[in-house]
């Protein structure tokens, strides 16, 4: 007679059974042809079992809780804050002294920017990791991370941490062994003896950092190899065609999960699979790997969800949320890059028709087991991801529009209110990306320099327009550190030799706690933006119709300056209305009622909305959540 299973073993067996159909067929297709496949399969199963056995009791409790509340991350009480630990608090333990500030703002999710042990010197902001099992010693220890995760959880705050999947630092132990000539570890990376294959790949690859890291390969004469380095020279791409890499990363992933991480941000996932003759982005195998990784978390650490960082065109992005073949089984969250780009495009043109077209045509109104991470600024640059087809649909040239947006946001376009910095200008393609803080891109820097109170006021309104948009569109709104206090660009990075080449540091500020201390009393732009953002998040929390599971339907307003969508909640629709111009405009009450508004109440300001002569007046940069 078989020994009866313990309750713990039984739960594991049930979870394995639940997710097996999501896991094994993917791995079989990816790795089944390799001789070591059976051994790999056995090793993976063992790793999953071990991770489950090691999982602390409080996290197992959380697993059960989230099994019962699988929509936990879609609820309107979710609001995220993203920051560099050193620039926000100093160290991980010191973050815990700042939780009152975060809760004052209404934050329930924090993303610690890369905190695992980076290579020394320039580490691409921590995305060049040399040890996934150690925390950056300048920030604390793994024990500190675990303590922080628990303290955050006690306050009802989830923790997101980066897991860099596409590459390791060349100082990682695997890379060092590969460099010494160990075949096993050379197979962890993409290494070539001659330039033939790299040259072939280069024919169709794009360059991510054409400026300071041109090309996608680096030749190391000492090693006698060309190594695949999509990003910087010190970031060596991993070979995901090797099942051993999959296994190693699963172990790392579950190790972090067992420290209490709630959300794993999977970095640069689009680049994980290489195929000659393609851009080597978003290949079908990427989605198979991501589905398999997701299944592994669901088996051994089911409380954890995955956030995919895939900054790609609209149609290419949706599969990261599982649309299509992997529906409901891939990522739980993905950055809504198009929403971000369209916000800036509409703000510059004072015209929301392209935004309406892109968001209304390319995105479904709802997703399965998934939602967006909505944001206006992040730690990276803005790439003008407007396709030629979409531009053409509106009757203009994609190339010209992208060039206009770069010029507008670097501030060189006549009349522009923005003050940004160019990033990675690529003369070969004409591509010009832009860096800059929310406030500087929205006009505050210029308004302050011109000592123009009207322009300053408009900038404040633009920032609140953006925050109201990401708080209601559907998904977890992410506030990037400093944006809640309207920080303008910080040029001090230019005097740091390891940052000077990378203008993204212009929008990665250090928090100014003295300024933050004035947030409730001052009438400065910083304090007004803080209070406005806090009010938006507070109203979001108490507006159940904004739950991410309710469909988001983009509407045609007939007024070019006004963007609108309907959140189709069963308890009553909410119309998000956003005036992207500095002029007064109006929408007809008949239109609003036909689209589902019945109470004529603004859930954002919690005030009734009057419509004299049947017209709803929208002041400059007005935002309404009309019910
Ligand atoms: C991601 C990060 C970015 C980094 C890149 C390479 O896109 O957001 O900051 O440079 O990956 O790791
Ligand atoms: C590109 C990549 C993204 C990366 C960014 C860094 O957008 O797609 O992964 O973070 O460049 O600037």
XYZ file of C-alpha atoms and ligand atoms in Angstrom:
651
model
C 0.000 0.000 0.000
C 1.339 3.435 -0.916
C 2.225 5.744 1.934
C -0.499 8.394 2.344
C 0.550 11.835 1.131
C 0.982 14.644 3.619
C -1.332 17.612 3.107
C 1.610 19.620 1.788
C 2.554 16.942 -0.716
C -1.036 16.671 -1.759
C -1.277 20.383 -2.463
C 1.899 20.170 -4.537
C 0.557 17.188 -6.459
C -2.679 19.030 -7.195
C -0.874 22.150 -8.321
C 1.416 20.113 -10.517
C -1.584 18.404 -12.052
C -3.289 21.741 -12.633
C -0.337 23.284 -14.444
C 1.195 20.229 -16.113
C -0.649 20.872 -19.398
C 0.813 24.398 -19.444
C 4.323 23.189 -18.711
C 5.402 19.921 -20.285
C 4.126 20.465 -23.832
C 6.101 23.723 -23.972
C 9.287 22.129 -22.687
C 8.845 19.119 -24.908
C 8.559 21.399 -27.933
C 11.512 23.543 -26.880
C 13.903 20.902 -25.630
C 12.390 17.480 -26.403
C 14.837 16.786 -29.203
C 17.883 17.142 -26.948
C 19.442 13.972 -25.598
C 19.462 15.339 -22.068
C 15.725 16.065 -22.099
C 14.652 13.219 -19.753
C 17.340 14.176 -17.238
C 16.351 17.828 -17.518
C 12.717 16.970 -16.886
C 13.592 15.013 -13.785
C 15.876 17.784 -12.522
C 13.172 20.395 -13.055
C 10.608 18.356 -11.157
C 13.078 17.985 -8.337
C 13.750 21.735 -8.299
C 10.025 22.477 -8.151
C 9.527 20.040 -5.293
C 12.488 21.426 -3.402
C 11.291 25.005 -3.798
C 7.866 24.037 -2.512
C 9.357 22.196 0.441
C 11.439 25.279 1.253
C 8.583 27.725 0.917
C 7.948 29.477 4.247
C 4.599 28.796 5.918
C 3.402 32.407 5.697
C 3.949 32.380 1.947
C 2.098 29.094 1.598
C -0.745 30.776 3.416
C -0.560 33.635 0.915
C -0.618 31.078 -1.911
C -3.946 29.770 -0.640
C -5.316 33.239 -0.128
C -4.503 34.230 -3.684
C -5.922 30.985 -5.025
C -9.176 32.164 -3.501
C -8.738 35.761 -4.698
C -7.068 35.412 -8.069
C -8.068 38.956 -9.016
C -6.009 40.499 -6.187
C -3.760 42.398 -8.585
C -6.637 43.668 -10.714
C -8.416 45.497 -7.928
C -8.692 49.257 -7.813
C -6.814 49.387 -4.516
C -3.645 48.458 -6.420
C -1.347 51.395 -7.108
C 2.355 51.060 -7.724
C 5.454 53.109 -6.982
C 8.767 52.428 -8.701
C 12.087 53.538 -7.267
C 15.812 53.042 -6.945
C 16.452 52.010 -3.375
C 19.577 54.149 -2.985
C 17.922 57.206 -4.523
C 14.742 56.830 -2.473
C 15.876 55.682 0.940
C 19.529 54.680 0.892
C 19.254 51.007 1.745
C 16.593 48.298 1.893
C 16.146 48.539 5.692
C 15.739 52.295 5.339
C 12.931 51.827 2.822
C 10.900 50.535 5.738
C 11.208 53.933 7.403
C 9.506 55.501 4.394
C 6.409 53.360 4.246
C 4.251 56.049 5.835
C 5.112 58.311 2.938
C 4.126 55.647 0.428
C 0.902 54.884 2.220
C 0.138 58.575 2.432
C 0.292 58.640 -1.354
C -1.923 55.557 -1.544
C 0.651 53.001 -2.692
C -0.003 49.260 -2.386
C 2.727 47.913 -4.666
C 6.390 48.829 -4.822
C 8.931 47.978 -7.466
C 12.462 47.993 -6.120
C 14.532 48.840 -9.166
C 17.274 46.248 -9.786
C 18.530 45.179 -6.392
C 20.438 41.973 -7.077
C 24.207 42.063 -7.088
C 25.333 44.034 -10.143
C 28.721 44.060 -11.791
C 31.029 46.776 -10.475
C 31.105 50.108 -12.297
C 28.506 50.772 -14.954
C 25.821 48.123 -14.531
C 23.085 49.566 -16.778
C 21.229 50.726 -13.703
C 21.565 47.285 -12.135
C 20.412 45.302 -15.184
C 23.849 43.716 -15.488
C 23.621 41.135 -12.714
C 26.580 39.087 -11.546
C 24.804 37.129 -8.826
C 21.062 36.421 -8.750
C 21.235 34.975 -5.272
C 22.778 37.990 -3.593
C 21.464 41.469 -3.031
C 23.538 44.462 -4.097
C 25.761 44.859 -0.984
C 25.418 48.638 -1.198
C 21.679 48.206 -0.565
C 21.576 45.382 1.945
C 21.447 41.610 2.145
C 19.081 38.877 1.053
C 17.921 38.719 4.662
C 17.070 42.431 4.456
C 15.067 41.799 1.309
C 13.174 39.018 3.019
C 12.488 41.205 6.053
C 11.344 44.036 3.815
C 9.001 41.778 1.868
C 7.396 40.646 5.112
C 7.105 44.191 6.489
C 5.536 45.351 3.235
C 3.100 42.455 3.251
C 2.063 43.330 6.804
C 1.123 46.752 5.468
C -0.747 45.312 2.509
C 1.976 46.330 0.030
C 3.174 43.929 -2.663
C 6.796 43.760 -3.726
C 8.030 43.617 -7.305
C 11.640 42.746 -8.082
C 13.504 42.511 -11.382
C 14.637 39.242 -12.812
C 16.892 39.774 -15.805
C 16.329 36.805 -18.085
C 17.897 37.818 -21.338
C 21.442 38.325 -20.145
C 23.849 38.213 -17.233
C 26.797 40.418 -16.525
C 29.992 39.117 -18.075
C 31.214 38.912 -14.468
C 28.565 36.320 -13.555
C 30.115 32.998 -12.465
C 28.660 31.269 -15.535
C 30.170 33.845 -17.855
C 33.546 33.679 -16.158
C 33.645 29.908 -16.605
C 32.577 30.315 -20.200
C 35.363 32.822 -20.735
C 37.847 30.339 -19.306
C 36.776 27.890 -21.978
C 34.422 25.576 -20.083
C 32.196 24.106 -22.785
C 29.275 23.548 -20.453
C 29.096 27.246 -19.638
C 29.882 28.436 -23.131
C 26.610 26.744 -24.015
C 24.839 29.047 -21.498
C 25.603 31.954 -23.807
C 25.624 32.576 -27.535
C 29.239 32.311 -28.557
C 30.597 32.004 -32.054
C 34.049 30.977 -33.260
C 33.913 33.154 -36.344
C 32.102 36.243 -37.467
C 30.032 34.395 -40.074
C 26.918 33.799 -37.989
C 27.042 37.142 -36.174
C 27.198 38.864 -39.550
C 24.244 36.891 -40.798
C 22.210 37.755 -37.730
C 23.188 41.419 -37.937
C 21.503 41.681 -41.331
C 18.090 41.658 -39.673
C 18.799 42.723 -36.087
C 18.068 46.168 -34.722
C 20.386 47.997 -32.343
C 19.078 48.810 -28.885
C 21.971 51.072 -27.897
C 23.418 52.209 -31.255
C 25.166 55.136 -29.604
C 27.360 53.628 -26.942
C 27.002 49.897 -27.686
C 26.657 49.532 -31.438
C 26.029 46.122 -32.934
C 24.753 43.022 -31.193
C 27.980 41.070 -30.813
C 31.288 41.622 -29.092
C 34.546 40.052 -30.170
C 36.824 38.892 -27.369
C 40.194 37.958 -28.890
C 41.386 36.510 -25.557
C 38.465 34.074 -25.523
C 38.537 33.623 -29.264
C 34.789 34.156 -29.517
C 32.154 36.518 -30.744
C 29.597 36.815 -27.930
C 25.986 37.908 -28.365
C 25.542 41.204 -26.506
C 22.212 42.779 -27.499
C 22.454 45.561 -24.924
C 25.811 46.649 -23.525
C 29.117 44.874 -24.023
C 29.023 43.705 -20.405
C 25.571 42.102 -20.795
C 25.924 38.633 -22.331
C 22.754 37.169 -23.793
C 21.743 33.809 -22.373
C 21.143 30.824 -24.619
C 17.553 29.824 -23.896
C 17.813 26.967 -26.370
C 19.836 25.251 -23.657
C 17.462 23.604 -21.142
C 20.098 24.028 -18.449
C 19.547 27.806 -18.654
C 15.827 27.283 -18.156
C 16.509 25.132 -15.112
C 18.980 27.579 -13.566
C 16.594 30.495 -14.001
C 13.661 28.570 -12.550
C 15.749 27.907 -9.474
C 16.620 31.593 -9.174
C 13.016 32.581 -9.747
C 11.691 30.314 -7.015
C 14.481 31.335 -4.672
C 13.318 34.956 -4.991
C 9.690 33.901 -4.704
C 10.479 32.182 -1.428
C 12.010 35.383 -0.096
C 8.540 36.903 -0.332
C 8.603 38.637 -3.701
C 5.070 39.008 -5.082
C 5.759 40.186 -8.603
C 8.685 39.186 -10.779
C 9.447 41.727 -13.452
C 10.907 39.719 -16.288
C 13.287 42.064 -18.049
C 13.707 42.423 -21.814
C 11.816 39.226 -22.550
C 11.277 39.944 -26.230
C 14.937 39.204 -26.957
C 15.138 35.735 -25.427
C 14.991 33.631 -28.584
C 17.160 34.032 -31.666
C 16.303 32.986 -35.180
C 18.337 33.869 -38.272
C 16.556 36.121 -40.712
C 14.434 37.791 -38.019
C 14.742 40.748 -35.649
C 15.113 38.119 -32.916
C 12.332 39.721 -30.943
C 9.082 38.114 -29.816
C 9.765 34.831 -31.594
C 7.120 32.156 -30.822
C 9.554 30.334 -28.528
C 9.704 33.373 -26.239
C 6.046 32.850 -25.454
C 6.534 29.141 -24.918
C 9.341 29.828 -22.443
C 7.276 32.459 -20.638
C 4.282 30.157 -20.381
C 6.515 27.415 -18.981
C 8.087 29.800 -16.448
C 4.645 30.935 -15.421
C 3.567 27.337 -14.908
C 6.606 26.762 -12.680
C 5.610 29.674 -10.445
C 2.034 28.467 -10.307
C 3.210 25.056 -9.166
C 5.763 25.995 -6.531
C 4.980 29.615 -5.574
C 1.462 30.329 -6.779
C 1.105 33.647 -4.973
C 3.646 35.103 -7.387
C 2.709 36.791 -10.645
C 4.823 37.772 -13.633
C 5.221 41.195 -15.173
C 6.660 41.094 -18.683
C 8.786 43.931 -19.955
C 8.258 43.848 -23.698
C 8.505 47.291 -25.208
C 7.210 46.374 -28.637
C 4.531 47.383 -31.122
C 0.874 46.942 -30.118
C 0.158 43.735 -32.003
C 3.417 42.227 -30.811
C 2.784 43.090 -27.183
C -0.519 41.347 -26.546
C 0.819 37.778 -26.642
C 2.898 38.650 -23.561
C -0.407 38.852 -21.763
C -1.230 35.467 -23.198
C -3.582 36.558 -25.960
C -3.911 33.943 -28.656
C -2.306 30.564 -28.193
C -1.205 31.181 -24.612
C -4.402 32.913 -23.504
C -4.490 33.378 -19.751
C -1.310 31.352 -19.218
C 1.621 33.628 -19.894
C 2.171 36.980 -18.186
C -0.192 38.475 -15.634
C 1.043 41.975 -16.262
C 2.760 43.740 -19.135
C 3.709 47.360 -19.611
C 1.205 49.252 -21.743
C 3.842 50.983 -23.832
C 1.322 52.151 -26.442
C -0.802 53.940 -23.879
C 2.312 55.760 -22.715
C 3.457 56.709 -26.220
C -0.034 57.797 -27.233
C -0.356 59.971 -24.150
C 2.730 61.918 -25.206
C 1.693 61.992 -28.847
C -1.759 63.389 -28.050
C -0.314 65.906 -25.621
C 2.052 67.286 -28.254
C -0.493 67.397 -31.091
C -3.515 68.330 -28.956
C -5.227 65.676 -31.024
C -6.374 62.300 -29.700
C -7.418 60.672 -32.955
C -4.268 58.570 -33.354
C -4.524 57.544 -29.713
C -8.156 56.566 -30.199
C -7.292 54.617 -33.328
C -4.357 52.717 -31.822
C -5.918 51.934 -28.457
C -9.321 51.219 -29.943
C -8.168 49.030 -32.834
C -5.243 46.989 -31.584
C -6.231 46.111 -28.051
C -9.029 43.832 -26.919
C -11.379 45.311 -24.359
C -10.539 42.643 -21.775
C -7.852 40.077 -20.938
C -7.838 36.699 -19.189
C -5.998 36.451 -15.822
C -4.006 39.486 -16.811
C -3.950 43.235 -16.961
C -1.658 46.095 -17.894
C 0.939 47.976 -15.946
C -0.075 51.506 -16.926
C 2.493 54.277 -16.754
C 3.430 57.643 -18.199
C 7.139 57.612 -17.406
C 9.502 54.893 -16.318
C 13.261 54.626 -15.824
C 13.827 54.085 -19.555
C 13.673 56.386 -22.536
C 10.578 56.837 -24.688
C 10.780 55.207 -28.113
C 8.250 56.628 -30.550
C 6.496 53.364 -31.239
C 3.991 54.643 -33.763
C 3.758 52.318 -36.744
C 3.652 53.551 -40.329
C 0.310 51.787 -40.837
C -1.296 53.505 -37.851
C -0.019 56.892 -38.917
C -1.248 56.263 -42.448
C -4.700 55.347 -41.140
C -4.897 58.912 -39.838
C -3.536 60.330 -43.064
C -0.014 61.202 -42.064
C 3.491 59.850 -42.345
C 4.816 57.649 -39.581
C 8.357 58.808 -40.100
C 7.405 62.480 -39.972
C 5.249 62.001 -36.886
C 7.978 60.139 -35.017
C 10.486 62.841 -35.947
C 8.053 65.505 -34.791
C 7.590 63.790 -31.427
C 11.368 63.613 -30.863
C 11.777 67.267 -31.753
C 8.835 68.280 -29.636
C 10.019 66.433 -26.558
C 13.691 67.284 -26.793
C 12.400 70.855 -26.823
C 13.760 71.870 -30.208
C 10.396 72.119 -31.959
C 9.292 75.774 -32.017
C 6.693 76.435 -29.340
C 7.301 73.162 -27.533
C 6.623 73.195 -23.797
C 8.877 70.153 -23.244
C 12.485 69.941 -22.084
C 13.861 66.471 -22.739
C 17.153 64.938 -23.780
C 17.843 62.796 -26.802
C 18.731 59.158 -26.278
C 20.477 56.798 -28.706
C 20.052 58.765 -31.902
C 20.428 56.340 -34.776
C 21.448 58.147 -37.976
C 20.998 54.931 -39.962
C 17.293 54.654 -39.175
C 16.487 58.256 -38.216
C 15.321 56.920 -34.859
C 15.612 59.412 -31.984
C 14.421 58.353 -28.553
C 13.873 60.786 -25.706
C 14.688 60.902 -22.012
C 13.229 63.342 -19.506
C 11.165 63.460 -16.339
C 7.382 63.611 -16.497
C 7.393 67.179 -15.206
C 10.075 68.404 -17.613
C 8.404 66.774 -20.594
C 5.048 68.167 -19.469
C 6.248 71.785 -19.405
C 7.160 72.464 -15.804
C 10.867 73.030 -16.376
C 10.205 75.569 -19.095
C 7.394 77.211 -17.128
C 9.657 77.670 -14.116
C 12.564 78.929 -16.222
C 10.273 81.446 -17.915
C 8.774 82.348 -14.518
C 5.413 81.932 -16.194
C 2.744 80.954 -13.638
C 0.172 80.123 -16.310
C 2.590 77.710 -17.994
C 3.465 76.190 -14.611
C -0.192 75.655 -13.926
C -0.721 73.959 -17.270
C 2.217 71.636 -16.551
C 0.665 70.640 -13.224
C -2.599 69.920 -15.007
C -0.842 67.815 -17.659
C 0.783 65.673 -14.973
C -2.518 65.131 -13.208
C -4.160 64.345 -16.548
C -1.609 61.567 -17.032
C -2.015 60.197 -13.538
C -5.807 60.226 -13.851
C -5.495 58.390 -17.160
C -3.287 55.564 -15.872
C -5.387 55.255 -12.711
C -8.569 54.542 -14.653
C -7.651 52.956 -17.985
C -7.477 49.428 -16.549
C -4.443 47.887 -14.894
C -2.027 48.759 -12.133
C -0.985 52.406 -12.379
C 2.731 52.834 -11.749
C 3.966 56.128 -10.388
C 7.613 56.589 -11.073
C 9.562 58.044 -8.139
C 9.704 61.824 -8.217
C 6.731 62.177 -10.542
C 4.416 62.521 -7.541
C 6.451 65.596 -6.589
C 6.899 66.930 -10.125
C 10.667 66.525 -10.175
C 12.283 68.159 -13.179
C 15.322 66.795 -15.002
C 18.437 66.100 -13.000
C 21.595 66.719 -15.000
C 23.990 65.646 -12.251
C 24.469 62.285 -13.998
C 26.797 64.049 -16.419
C 29.482 64.271 -13.774
C 29.322 60.547 -12.966
C 31.614 58.740 -15.408
C 29.603 55.515 -15.272
C 26.360 57.355 -16.107
C 27.413 60.240 -18.321
C 26.925 58.284 -21.566
C 23.325 57.395 -20.704
C 20.772 60.233 -20.713
C 18.169 58.006 -19.027
C 19.787 59.123 -15.771
C 18.330 62.590 -16.336
C 14.992 61.191 -15.143
C 16.295 58.964 -12.361
C 16.440 61.546 -9.561
C 17.256 61.339 -5.879
C 14.269 62.094 -3.725
C 14.280 65.392 -1.894
C 12.764 64.653 1.499
C 12.746 68.298 2.536
C 10.559 69.038 -0.459
C 8.406 65.995 0.272
C 7.853 67.320 3.784
C 6.031 70.345 2.368
C 3.545 68.239 0.424
C 0.491 68.885 2.576
C 0.922 72.572 3.156
C 2.744 74.264 0.284
C 1.212 75.681 -2.892
C 4.240 74.737 -4.982
C 3.909 72.584 -8.118
C 5.453 69.709 -6.124
C 2.848 69.880 -3.389
C -0.032 70.396 -5.802
C 1.002 67.399 -7.871
C 1.412 65.273 -4.751
C -2.025 66.154 -3.421
C -3.611 65.779 -6.834
C -2.038 62.372 -7.379
C -2.969 61.249 -3.899
C -6.576 62.293 -4.522
C -6.642 60.380 -7.819
C -5.405 57.186 -6.178
C -7.813 57.610 -3.276
C -10.769 58.011 -5.632
C -9.571 55.024 -7.663
C -9.581 52.883 -4.510
C -13.211 53.672 -3.797
C -14.431 53.275 -7.379
C -15.166 49.557 -7.844
C -15.992 50.060 -11.509
C -12.270 50.562 -12.158
C -11.477 46.908 -11.381
C -9.182 45.733 -14.194
C -11.494 42.872 -15.133
C -14.132 45.298 -16.369
C -13.803 45.955 -20.098
C -12.125 49.123 -21.362
C -13.827 50.310 -24.521
C -12.273 53.214 -26.381
C -14.895 55.691 -27.609
C -15.106 58.152 -30.480
C -15.878 61.547 -29.008
C -16.034 63.464 -32.267
C -13.908 66.124 -30.558
C -10.242 65.734 -31.605
C -8.881 67.107 -28.333
C -10.826 64.728 -26.112
C -9.915 61.100 -25.468
C -12.572 58.854 -23.958
C -13.160 55.278 -22.913
C -15.893 53.397 -21.153
C -15.142 51.067 -18.258
C -18.068 48.723 -18.682
C -18.710 47.671 -15.100
C -21.903 45.707 -14.476
C -22.829 48.115 -11.689
C -22.789 50.990 -14.147
C -20.449 52.346 -16.766
C -17.750 54.895 -16.064
C -16.682 57.191 -18.863
C -13.105 58.374 -18.667
C -12.962 61.773 -20.378
C -9.653 63.557 -20.951
C -9.121 66.947 -22.529
C -5.649 66.909 -24.092
C -5.640 70.630 -24.891
C -4.980 73.849 -23.009
C -8.284 75.212 -24.261
C -11.815 74.868 -22.966
C -13.930 72.410 -24.872
C -17.209 70.574 -24.471
C -18.979 67.290 -25.028
C -22.688 66.853 -25.403
C -24.671 65.358 -22.577
C -26.694 63.353 -25.104
C -23.478 61.703 -26.282
C -22.389 60.925 -22.709
C -25.743 59.423 -21.828
C -25.802 57.353 -25.003
C -22.376 55.985 -24.084
C -23.572 54.902 -20.662
C -23.358 57.803 -18.205
C -26.594 57.931 -16.251
C -25.879 59.715 -12.975
C -23.891 62.600 -14.447
C -21.573 62.368 -11.473
C -17.784 62.652 -11.657
C -16.293 59.837 -9.594
C -12.883 61.528 -9.698
C -13.837 64.824 -8.083
C -16.903 63.256 -6.427
C -19.069 66.081 -7.730
C -22.158 66.251 -9.890
C -21.494 67.322 -13.464
C -23.646 70.110 -14.779
C -24.494 70.296 -18.461
C -25.957 73.701 -19.141
C -27.576 73.763 -22.604
C -26.829 70.069 -22.844
C -23.045 70.587 -22.903
C -20.474 69.242 -20.453
C -17.742 71.850 -20.150
C -14.186 70.533 -20.097
C -11.572 72.992 -18.827
C -7.942 72.779 -20.014
C -6.591 69.270 -19.392
C -9.803 68.243 -17.636
C -10.170 64.645 -16.565
C -13.494 63.161 -15.552
C -14.626 59.723 -14.476
C -18.223 60.225 -15.427
C -20.777 57.790 -14.045
C 15.257 46.631 -19.767
C 15.455 47.721 -18.746
C 16.488 48.668 -19.248
C 17.756 47.923 -19.539
C 17.503 46.759 -20.475
C 18.662 45.824 -20.516
O 14.688 47.090 -20.922
O 14.244 48.362 -18.488
O 16.708 49.679 -18.308
O 18.675 48.786 -20.113
O 16.430 45.980 -20.068
O 18.691 45.049 -19.334
C 14.283 49.074 -25.970
C 14.089 47.692 -25.543
C 13.793 47.638 -24.090
C 14.848 48.407 -23.348
C 15.011 49.782 -23.838
C 16.157 50.424 -23.129
O 13.085 49.759 -25.855
O 13.039 47.077 -26.248
O 13.765 46.320 -23.679
O 14.498 48.551 -22.046
O 15.245 49.740 -25.185
O 16.277 51.737 -23.528
